[in-house]
Amino acid sequence: MGAYFASLNFASLPARMPSAVAQGILWGLMALGVYITFRLLDVADLSVDGSFATGGAVTVMLIIAGWPAWAALLAALLVGVLAGLCTGLLHTKLGIPAILAGILTQFALYSVNLRIMGMKANQTASLKTYGMFWENGGKGFLISSRYVPQAIGIGFLLAAALIALLYWYFGTEQGSALRATGSNPAMSRAQGINIDRMKVIGLALSNGVVALSGGLMTQFQGTADVSMGRGAIVIGLASIVIGEVFCEAIFKKGCNFSVKLLFVVLGGVLYYMVMTLILWLRLDPNDLKLFTALIVALFLAVPYLQKQSISSFSRAKKRGKKEATEQ
């Protein structure tokens, strides 16, 4: 054990964290998309694994074709919206359960992504050749892993802008109807809300945000891969759960909607910091998915165990008062 700890390079751990924060922010943006379906619509949408890769594929190919990177990102967002529409229509118009509709869309997007990338499993957009984010010719370096501090700053600005837009949208009449649909579909239908339309809109918006995140991740890495979205739903759920646990721990009286969205992004950052720590400990990288499952299970169990603890203490307190009264 002593030899194991002696072999660890403690000086390298702080140096790895900024890159983990930068990636965590981008995955946190993806988690915002997952949050829309998982928490607001109460729908298990598995198509995000495919739409994340679709966003990356569209972005890299348009940048190679000479498009400005910002325009490629907008195109990725729109294609993600179309992918979400497919899932929504399969679910609402054909009566396919939401989880199966998501699987079908994800399955189909694998072939679509291959077509987009010219039947190649991966494509690379050299940073020096194409540039990134809003400039071309190697000037737009702010999403490059070589400039991690700038990437963190731009990532937080993008996250803040997206959170502000989502906060505004879900405060509108349509956004409120969408939230009501997820909270109580029967009552929403009784109030005259077209819940099928709300589900389609929610799925389209969710996958659009996920595809945008995939495009940003492609710019950060300089490459897109047909399997880059594999496990994205698990990372998104992990970010949501971790963020909610920390939010409730800090704000005892409850978090408002905007703060919850912020903590979803912070959950992505915390998740990637934990993953970086695991890799620094020289654990087998093949076990990363196992550790991810354990982390998600742990944070999912925390709220339940807290409620059980509180209820058990309250029962014991009532029992003690009853016994004291009888005596």
mmCIF file of C-alpha atoms in Angstrom:
data_model
loop_
_atom_site.group_PDB
_atom_site.id
_atom_site.type_symbol
_atom_site.label_atom_id
_atom_site.label_comp_id
_atom_site.label_asym_id
_atom_site.label_seq_id
_atom_site.Cartn_x
_atom_site.Cartn_y
_atom_site.Cartn_z
ATOM 1 C CA MET A 1 0.000 0.000 0.000
ATOM 2 C CA GLY A 2 2.837 2.362 0.834
ATOM 3 C CA ALA A 3 4.480 1.688 -2.521
ATOM 4 C CA TYR A 4 1.172 2.406 -4.282
ATOM 5 C CA PHE A 5 0.777 5.836 -2.688
ATOM 6 C CA ALA A 6 4.441 6.572 -3.272
ATOM 7 C CA SER A 7 3.930 5.939 -6.982
ATOM 8 C CA LEU A 8 1.200 8.610 -7.233
ATOM 9 C CA ASN A 9 2.217 12.010 -8.549
ATOM 10 C CA PHE A 10 0.420 14.380 -6.184
ATOM 11 C CA ALA A 11 1.671 17.438 -8.063
ATOM 12 C CA SER A 12 -0.081 16.343 -11.267
ATOM 13 C CA LEU A 13 -3.583 16.159 -9.740
ATOM 14 C CA PRO A 14 -4.186 19.945 -9.478
ATOM 15 C CA ALA A 15 -2.837 20.345 -13.013
ATOM 16 C CA ARG A 16 -5.467 17.920 -14.341
ATOM 17 C CA MET A 17 -8.448 19.603 -12.680
ATOM 18 C CA PRO A 18 -8.825 22.666 -14.986
ATOM 19 C CA SER A 19 -9.282 20.408 -18.011
ATOM 20 C CA ALA A 20 -11.799 18.341 -16.026
ATOM 21 C CA VAL A 21 -13.713 21.524 -15.165
ATOM 22 C CA ALA A 22 -13.785 22.599 -18.827
ATOM 23 C CA GLN A 23 -15.134 19.225 -19.964
ATOM 24 C CA GLY A 24 -17.510 19.074 -17.011
ATOM 25 C CA ILE A 25 -19.115 22.376 -18.038
ATOM 26 C CA LEU A 26 -19.735 21.112 -21.566
ATOM 27 C CA TRP A 27 -21.213 17.847 -20.262
ATOM 28 C CA GLY A 28 -23.208 19.958 -17.795
ATOM 29 C CA LEU A 29 -24.801 21.735 -20.752
ATOM 30 C CA MET A 30 -25.779 18.319 -22.070
ATOM 31 C CA ALA A 31 -27.239 17.506 -18.643
ATOM 32 C CA LEU A 32 -29.502 20.561 -18.951
ATOM 33 C CA GLY A 33 -31.059 18.909 -21.987
ATOM 34 C CA VAL A 34 -31.500 15.653 -20.101
ATOM 35 C CA TYR A 35 -33.030 17.604 -17.185
ATOM 36 C CA ILE A 36 -35.838 18.866 -19.433
ATOM 37 C CA THR A 37 -37.081 15.356 -20.175
ATOM 38 C CA PHE A 38 -36.049 13.534 -17.009
ATOM 39 C CA ARG A 39 -37.305 16.057 -14.439
ATOM 40 C CA LEU A 40 -39.718 18.399 -16.202
ATOM 41 C CA LEU A 41 -41.452 16.018 -18.623
ATOM 42 C CA ASP A 42 -40.918 12.877 -16.518
ATOM 43 C CA VAL A 43 -39.901 11.009 -19.685
ATOM 44 C CA ALA A 44 -36.987 8.588 -20.012
ATOM 45 C CA ASP A 45 -35.445 9.748 -23.298
ATOM 46 C CA LEU A 46 -32.573 7.526 -24.450
ATOM 47 C CA SER A 47 -32.152 9.238 -27.811
ATOM 48 C CA VAL A 48 -29.654 11.712 -26.311
ATOM 49 C CA ASP A 49 -26.806 9.225 -26.818
ATOM 50 C CA GLY A 50 -27.409 9.549 -30.541
ATOM 51 C CA SER A 51 -28.221 13.274 -30.730
ATOM 52 C CA PHE A 52 -25.048 14.175 -28.816
ATOM 53 C CA ALA A 53 -22.980 12.439 -31.506
ATOM 54 C CA THR A 54 -25.160 13.989 -34.214
ATOM 55 C CA GLY A 55 -24.330 17.458 -32.924
ATOM 56 C CA GLY A 56 -20.649 16.615 -33.044
ATOM 57 C CA ALA A 57 -20.869 15.087 -36.531
ATOM 58 C CA VAL A 58 -22.738 18.070 -38.002
ATOM 59 C CA THR A 59 -20.351 20.541 -36.382
ATOM 60 C CA VAL A 60 -17.140 18.890 -37.557
ATOM 61 C CA MET A 61 -18.341 18.395 -41.142
ATOM 62 C CA LEU A 62 -19.622 21.949 -41.528
ATOM 63 C CA ILE A 63 -16.393 23.377 -40.119
ATOM 64 C CA ILE A 64 -14.401 21.269 -42.585
ATOM 65 C CA ALA A 65 -16.713 22.563 -45.339
ATOM 66 C CA GLY A 66 -15.764 26.131 -44.428
ATOM 67 C CA TRP A 67 -18.694 27.206 -42.265
ATOM 68 C CA PRO A 68 -17.995 29.561 -39.332
ATOM 69 C CA ALA A 69 -17.927 27.545 -36.137
ATOM 70 C CA TRP A 70 -20.809 29.526 -34.589
ATOM 71 C CA ALA A 71 -22.986 28.726 -37.623
ATOM 72 C CA ALA A 72 -22.018 25.053 -37.369
ATOM 73 C CA LEU A 73 -23.174 25.077 -33.745
ATOM 74 C CA LEU A 74 -26.537 26.555 -34.711
ATOM 75 C CA ALA A 75 -26.922 23.891 -37.395
ATOM 76 C CA ALA A 76 -26.083 21.203 -34.825
ATOM 77 C CA LEU A 77 -28.765 22.587 -32.511
ATOM 78 C CA LEU A 78 -31.369 22.497 -35.300
ATOM 79 C CA VAL A 79 -30.468 18.931 -36.291
ATOM 80 C CA GLY A 80 -30.762 17.940 -32.630
ATOM 81 C CA VAL A 81 -34.231 19.485 -32.558
ATOM 82 C CA LEU A 82 -35.183 17.345 -35.571
ATOM 83 C CA ALA A 83 -33.911 14.229 -33.797
ATOM 84 C CA GLY A 84 -36.038 15.090 -30.776
ATOM 85 C CA LEU A 85 -39.046 15.638 -33.041
ATOM 86 C CA CYS A 86 -38.597 12.122 -34.395
ATOM 87 C CA THR A 87 -38.646 10.687 -30.881
ATOM 88 C CA GLY A 88 -41.654 12.799 -29.942
ATOM 89 C CA LEU A 89 -43.659 11.830 -33.019
ATOM 90 C CA LEU A 90 -42.858 8.136 -32.578
ATOM 91 C CA HIS A 91 -44.121 8.401 -29.011
ATOM 92 C CA THR A 92 -47.203 10.574 -29.486
ATOM 93 C CA LYS A 93 -48.416 9.769 -33.002
ATOM 94 C CA LEU A 94 -47.545 6.077 -33.196
ATOM 95 C CA GLY A 95 -48.172 5.211 -29.552
ATOM 96 C CA ILE A 96 -44.677 3.802 -28.976
ATOM 97 C CA PRO A 97 -43.588 4.038 -25.304
ATOM 98 C CA ALA A 98 -41.177 6.929 -24.753
ATOM 99 C CA ILE A 99 -38.256 4.732 -23.710
ATOM 100 C CA LEU A 100 -38.620 2.548 -26.837
ATOM 101 C CA ALA A 101 -39.068 5.588 -29.086
ATOM 102 C CA GLY A 102 -35.801 6.980 -27.726
ATOM 103 C CA ILE A 103 -34.013 3.702 -28.337
ATOM 104 C CA LEU A 104 -35.282 3.571 -31.926
ATOM 105 C CA THR A 105 -34.140 7.130 -32.613
ATOM 106 C CA GLN A 106 -30.757 6.485 -31.015
ATOM 107 C CA PHE A 107 -30.390 3.304 -33.080
ATOM 108 C CA ALA A 108 -31.259 5.111 -36.318
ATOM 109 C CA LEU A 109 -28.965 8.055 -35.552
ATOM 110 C CA TYR A 110 -25.919 5.779 -35.563
ATOM 111 C CA SER A 111 -26.368 5.211 -39.297
ATOM 112 C CA VAL A 112 -27.329 8.856 -39.836
ATOM 113 C CA ASN A 113 -24.155 10.016 -38.090
ATOM 114 C CA LEU A 114 -22.049 7.712 -40.277
ATOM 115 C CA ARG A 115 -23.693 9.215 -43.350
ATOM 116 C CA ILE A 116 -23.071 12.735 -42.113
ATOM 117 C CA MET A 117 -19.375 11.981 -41.617
ATOM 118 C CA GLY A 118 -18.963 10.414 -45.041
ATOM 119 C CA MET A 119 -19.241 6.811 -43.840
ATOM 120 C CA LYS A 120 -16.249 7.311 -41.530
ATOM 121 C CA ALA A 121 -16.314 6.454 -37.831
ATOM 122 C CA ASN A 122 -14.562 9.721 -36.937
ATOM 123 C CA GLN A 123 -13.587 13.054 -38.433
ATOM 124 C CA THR A 124 -11.043 15.617 -37.252
ATOM 125 C CA ALA A 125 -11.145 19.400 -37.604
ATOM 126 C CA SER A 126 -7.630 20.632 -36.912
ATOM 127 C CA LEU A 127 -7.687 23.641 -34.622
ATOM 128 C CA LYS A 128 -4.761 25.302 -36.397
ATOM 129 C CA THR A 129 -6.397 24.894 -39.793
ATOM 130 C CA TYR A 130 -10.018 25.742 -39.069
ATOM 131 C CA GLY A 131 -10.138 27.629 -35.785
ATOM 132 C CA MET A 132 -12.951 27.221 -33.315
ATOM 133 C CA PHE A 133 -16.015 28.792 -31.794
ATOM 134 C CA TRP A 134 -16.590 32.071 -33.649
ATOM 135 C CA GLU A 135 -13.470 32.711 -35.729
ATOM 136 C CA ASN A 136 -11.688 30.823 -38.484
ATOM 137 C CA GLY A 137 -8.062 30.519 -39.499
ATOM 138 C CA GLY A 138 -6.756 29.330 -36.147
ATOM 139 C CA LYS A 139 -7.791 32.497 -34.286
ATOM 140 C CA GLY A 140 -10.801 31.156 -32.452
ATOM 141 C CA PHE A 141 -8.987 29.135 -29.835
ATOM 142 C CA LEU A 142 -11.229 29.662 -26.849
ATOM 143 C CA ILE A 143 -12.683 26.138 -26.893
ATOM 144 C CA SER A 144 -9.306 24.490 -27.384
ATOM 145 C CA SER A 145 -7.935 22.190 -24.726
ATOM 146 C CA ARG A 146 -4.653 24.076 -25.165
ATOM 147 C CA TYR A 147 -6.359 27.136 -23.684
ATOM 148 C CA VAL A 148 -8.273 25.589 -20.833
ATOM 149 C CA PRO A 149 -8.735 28.765 -18.704
ATOM 150 C CA GLN A 150 -10.380 30.531 -21.643
ATOM 151 C CA ALA A 151 -12.466 27.449 -22.340
ATOM 152 C CA ILE A 152 -13.696 27.463 -18.735
ATOM 153 C CA GLY A 153 -14.606 31.142 -18.941
ATOM 154 C CA ILE A 154 -16.457 30.802 -22.237
ATOM 155 C CA GLY A 155 -18.118 27.616 -21.006
ATOM 156 C CA PHE A 156 -19.509 29.351 -17.923
ATOM 157 C CA LEU A 157 -20.750 32.252 -20.069
ATOM 158 C CA LEU A 158 -22.525 29.825 -22.392
ATOM 159 C CA ALA A 159 -23.982 27.958 -19.416
ATOM 160 C CA ALA A 160 -25.228 31.206 -17.867
ATOM 161 C CA ALA A 161 -26.801 32.293 -21.157
ATOM 162 C CA LEU A 162 -28.494 28.922 -21.657
ATOM 163 C CA ILE A 163 -29.772 28.847 -18.071
ATOM 164 C CA ALA A 164 -31.184 32.367 -18.496
ATOM 165 C CA LEU A 165 -32.942 31.371 -21.729
ATOM 166 C CA LEU A 166 -34.402 28.210 -20.196
ATOM 167 C CA TYR A 167 -35.496 30.108 -17.073
ATOM 168 C CA TRP A 168 -37.255 32.677 -19.260
ATOM 169 C CA TYR A 169 -38.843 30.075 -21.532
ATOM 170 C CA PHE A 170 -40.218 27.902 -18.735
ATOM 171 C CA GLY A 171 -41.772 31.005 -17.228
ATOM 172 C CA THR A 172 -43.812 31.639 -20.378
ATOM 173 C CA GLU A 173 -47.290 30.238 -20.934
ATOM 174 C CA GLN A 174 -45.998 27.449 -23.177
ATOM 175 C CA GLY A 175 -43.115 26.627 -20.850
ATOM 176 C CA SER A 176 -45.463 26.487 -17.866
ATOM 177 C CA ALA A 177 -47.781 24.188 -19.817
ATOM 178 C CA LEU A 178 -44.819 21.936 -20.586
ATOM 179 C CA ARG A 179 -43.873 21.741 -16.900
ATOM 180 C CA ALA A 180 -47.485 21.072 -15.959
ATOM 181 C CA THR A 181 -47.614 18.229 -18.486
ATOM 182 C CA GLY A 182 -44.735 16.489 -16.772
ATOM 183 C CA SER A 183 -46.095 17.169 -13.294
ATOM 184 C CA ASN A 184 -49.675 16.011 -13.833
ATOM 185 C CA PRO A 185 -50.668 14.912 -17.364
ATOM 186 C CA ALA A 186 -54.285 14.137 -16.459
ATOM 187 C CA MET A 187 -54.908 17.527 -14.859
ATOM 188 C CA SER A 188 -53.088 19.269 -17.712
ATOM 189 C CA ARG A 189 -55.341 17.563 -20.246
ATOM 190 C CA ALA A 190 -58.374 18.592 -18.200
ATOM 191 C CA GLN A 191 -57.154 22.205 -18.326
ATOM 192 C CA GLY A 192 -57.096 22.083 -22.128
ATOM 193 C CA ILE A 193 -53.349 21.566 -22.608
ATOM 194 C CA ASN A 194 -52.358 19.470 -25.614
ATOM 195 C CA ILE A 195 -49.993 17.185 -23.730
ATOM 196 C CA ASP A 196 -48.841 15.372 -26.886
ATOM 197 C CA ARG A 197 -47.693 18.672 -28.372
ATOM 198 C CA MET A 198 -45.945 19.598 -25.145
ATOM 199 C CA LYS A 199 -44.092 16.279 -25.110
ATOM 200 C CA VAL A 200 -42.927 16.767 -28.691
ATOM 201 C CA ILE A 201 -41.754 20.315 -27.931
ATOM 202 C CA GLY A 202 -39.966 19.173 -24.780
ATOM 203 C CA LEU A 203 -38.182 16.306 -26.526
ATOM 204 C CA ALA A 204 -37.176 18.574 -29.420
ATOM 205 C CA LEU A 205 -35.820 21.238 -27.063
ATOM 206 C CA SER A 206 -33.976 18.659 -24.975
ATOM 207 C CA ASN A 207 -32.237 17.025 -27.927
ATOM 208 C CA GLY A 208 -31.412 20.420 -29.412
ATOM 209 C CA VAL A 209 -29.532 21.378 -26.239
ATOM 210 C CA VAL A 210 -27.812 17.972 -26.173
ATOM 211 C CA ALA A 211 -26.702 18.330 -29.810
ATOM 212 C CA LEU A 212 -25.377 21.828 -29.075
ATOM 213 C CA SER A 213 -23.314 20.351 -26.254
ATOM 214 C CA GLY A 214 -22.047 17.659 -28.625
ATOM 215 C CA GLY A 215 -20.953 20.354 -31.063
ATOM 216 C CA LEU A 216 -19.107 22.237 -28.343
ATOM 217 C CA MET A 217 -17.409 19.056 -27.176
ATOM 218 C CA THR A 218 -16.288 18.385 -30.745
ATOM 219 C CA GLN A 219 -14.750 21.846 -30.917
ATOM 220 C CA PHE A 220 -13.053 21.347 -27.579
ATOM 221 C CA GLN A 221 -11.546 18.031 -28.661
ATOM 222 C CA GLY A 222 -11.058 18.871 -32.343
ATOM 223 C CA THR A 223 -12.667 15.605 -33.404
ATOM 224 C CA ALA A 224 -16.026 13.861 -33.665
ATOM 225 C CA ASP A 225 -16.671 10.154 -33.324
ATOM 226 C CA VAL A 226 -19.765 8.171 -34.177
ATOM 227 C CA SER A 227 -19.736 6.661 -30.663
ATOM 228 C CA MET A 228 -18.886 9.848 -28.747
ATOM 229 C CA GLY A 229 -22.377 9.969 -27.239
ATOM 230 C CA ARG A 230 -22.260 6.466 -25.788
ATOM 231 C CA GLY A 231 -23.184 6.677 -22.116
ATOM 232 C CA ALA A 232 -24.235 10.339 -22.394
ATOM 233 C CA ILE A 233 -27.576 9.637 -20.720
ATOM 234 C CA VAL A 234 -25.801 8.156 -17.688
ATOM 235 C CA ILE A 235 -23.439 11.131 -17.421
ATOM 236 C CA GLY A 236 -26.418 13.466 -17.739
ATOM 237 C CA LEU A 237 -28.323 11.645 -14.995
ATOM 238 C CA ALA A 238 -25.217 11.628 -12.804
ATOM 239 C CA SER A 239 -24.836 15.400 -13.242
ATOM 240 C CA ILE A 240 -28.494 15.987 -12.412
ATOM 241 C CA VAL A 241 -28.498 13.800 -9.315
ATOM 242 C CA ILE A 242 -25.170 15.122 -7.985
ATOM 243 C CA GLY A 243 -26.281 18.715 -8.585
ATOM 244 C CA GLU A 244 -29.635 18.199 -6.856
ATOM 245 C CA VAL A 245 -28.048 16.572 -3.808
ATOM 246 C CA PHE A 246 -25.596 19.440 -3.362
ATOM 247 C CA CYS A 247 -28.300 22.017 -4.034
ATOM 248 C CA GLU A 248 -30.565 20.585 -1.344
ATOM 249 C CA ALA A 249 -27.619 20.280 1.043
ATOM 250 C CA ILE A 250 -26.708 23.963 0.634
ATOM 251 C CA PHE A 251 -30.212 25.427 0.396
ATOM 252 C CA LYS A 252 -32.115 23.760 3.213
ATOM 253 C CA LYS A 253 -35.357 25.592 2.399
ATOM 254 C CA GLY A 254 -35.305 24.447 -1.207
ATOM 255 C CA CYS A 255 -33.835 25.650 -4.497
ATOM 256 C CA ASN A 256 -35.659 27.768 -7.030
ATOM 257 C CA PHE A 257 -35.713 26.731 -10.668
ATOM 258 C CA SER A 258 -32.765 28.828 -11.862
ATOM 259 C CA VAL A 259 -30.549 27.615 -9.011
ATOM 260 C CA LYS A 260 -31.457 24.005 -9.831
ATOM 261 C CA LEU A 261 -30.378 24.541 -13.439
ATOM 262 C CA LEU A 262 -27.092 26.040 -12.264
ATOM 263 C CA PHE A 263 -26.421 23.085 -9.986
ATOM 264 C CA VAL A 264 -27.097 20.669 -12.855
ATOM 265 C CA VAL A 265 -24.139 22.231 -14.689
ATOM 266 C CA LEU A 266 -22.057 22.173 -11.497
ATOM 267 C CA GLY A 267 -23.008 18.508 -11.130
ATOM 268 C CA GLY A 268 -21.334 17.848 -14.482
ATOM 269 C CA VAL A 269 -18.193 19.605 -13.253
ATOM 270 C CA LEU A 270 -18.139 17.610 -10.013
ATOM 271 C CA TYR A 271 -18.699 14.367 -11.924
ATOM 272 C CA TYR A 272 -15.727 14.955 -14.196
ATOM 273 C CA MET A 273 -13.534 15.989 -11.270
ATOM 274 C CA VAL A 274 -14.335 12.651 -9.619
ATOM 275 C CA MET A 275 -13.552 10.800 -12.863
ATOM 276 C CA THR A 276 -10.224 12.656 -13.097
ATOM 277 C CA LEU A 277 -9.440 11.655 -9.522
ATOM 278 C CA ILE A 278 -10.177 8.005 -10.339
ATOM 279 C CA LEU A 279 -7.830 8.101 -13.326
ATOM 280 C CA TRP A 280 -5.172 9.846 -11.233
ATOM 281 C CA LEU A 281 -5.395 6.996 -8.725
ATOM 282 C CA ARG A 282 -4.305 4.708 -11.596
ATOM 283 C CA LEU A 283 -7.398 2.578 -11.419
ATOM 284 C CA ASP A 284 -8.264 0.558 -14.505
ATOM 285 C CA PRO A 285 -9.901 2.878 -17.111
ATOM 286 C CA ASN A 286 -12.087 -0.066 -18.150
ATOM 287 C CA ASP A 287 -13.800 0.261 -14.768
ATOM 288 C CA LEU A 288 -14.908 3.870 -15.352
ATOM 289 C CA LYS A 289 -18.446 2.842 -16.278
ATOM 290 C CA LEU A 290 -18.622 0.749 -13.107
ATOM 291 C CA PHE A 291 -17.539 3.749 -11.023
ATOM 292 C CA THR A 292 -20.049 5.938 -12.854
ATOM 293 C CA ALA A 293 -22.853 3.501 -12.004
ATOM 294 C CA LEU A 294 -21.740 3.419 -8.365
ATOM 295 C CA ILE A 295 -21.609 7.217 -8.160
ATOM 296 C CA VAL A 296 -25.087 7.593 -9.648
ATOM 297 C CA ALA A 297 -26.496 4.876 -7.370
ATOM 298 C CA LEU A 298 -24.890 6.508 -4.332
ATOM 299 C CA PHE A 299 -26.270 9.971 -5.025
ATOM 300 C CA LEU A 300 -29.681 8.580 -5.949
ATOM 301 C CA ALA A 301 -29.784 6.771 -2.617
ATOM 302 C CA VAL A 302 -28.797 9.818 -0.543
ATOM 303 C CA PRO A 303 -32.215 11.608 -0.650
ATOM 304 C CA TYR A 304 -34.050 8.355 0.076
ATOM 305 C CA LEU A 305 -31.793 7.489 3.009
ATOM 306 C CA GLN A 306 -32.145 11.010 4.368
ATOM 307 C CA LYS A 307 -35.932 10.747 4.296
ATOM 308 C CA GLN A 308 -35.798 7.334 5.910
ATOM 309 C CA SER A 309 -33.519 8.666 8.641
ATOM 310 C CA ILE A 310 -35.786 11.638 9.312
ATOM 311 C CA SER A 311 -38.910 9.484 9.392
ATOM 312 C CA SER A 312 -37.272 6.929 11.707
ATOM 313 C CA PHE A 313 -36.193 9.675 14.109
ATOM 314 C CA SER A 314 -39.677 11.200 14.071
ATOM 315 C CA ARG A 315 -41.238 7.809 14.776
ATOM 316 C CA ALA A 316 -38.838 7.232 17.645
ATOM 317 C CA LYS A 317 -39.635 10.683 19.013
ATOM 318 C CA LYS A 318 -43.379 10.046 18.884
ATOM 319 C CA ARG A 319 -42.890 6.646 20.488
ATOM 320 C CA GLY A 320 -40.887 8.211 23.287
ATOM 321 C CA LYS A 321 -43.547 10.858 23.931
ATOM 322 C CA LYS A 322 -46.243 8.194 23.986
ATOM 323 C CA GLU A 323 -44.351 6.080 26.483
ATOM 324 C CA ALA A 324 -43.698 9.127 28.681
ATOM 325 C CA THR A 325 -47.413 10.007 28.628
ATOM 326 C CA GLU A 326 -48.438 6.464 29.566
ATOM 327 C CA GLN A 327 -46.059 6.454 32.524
#
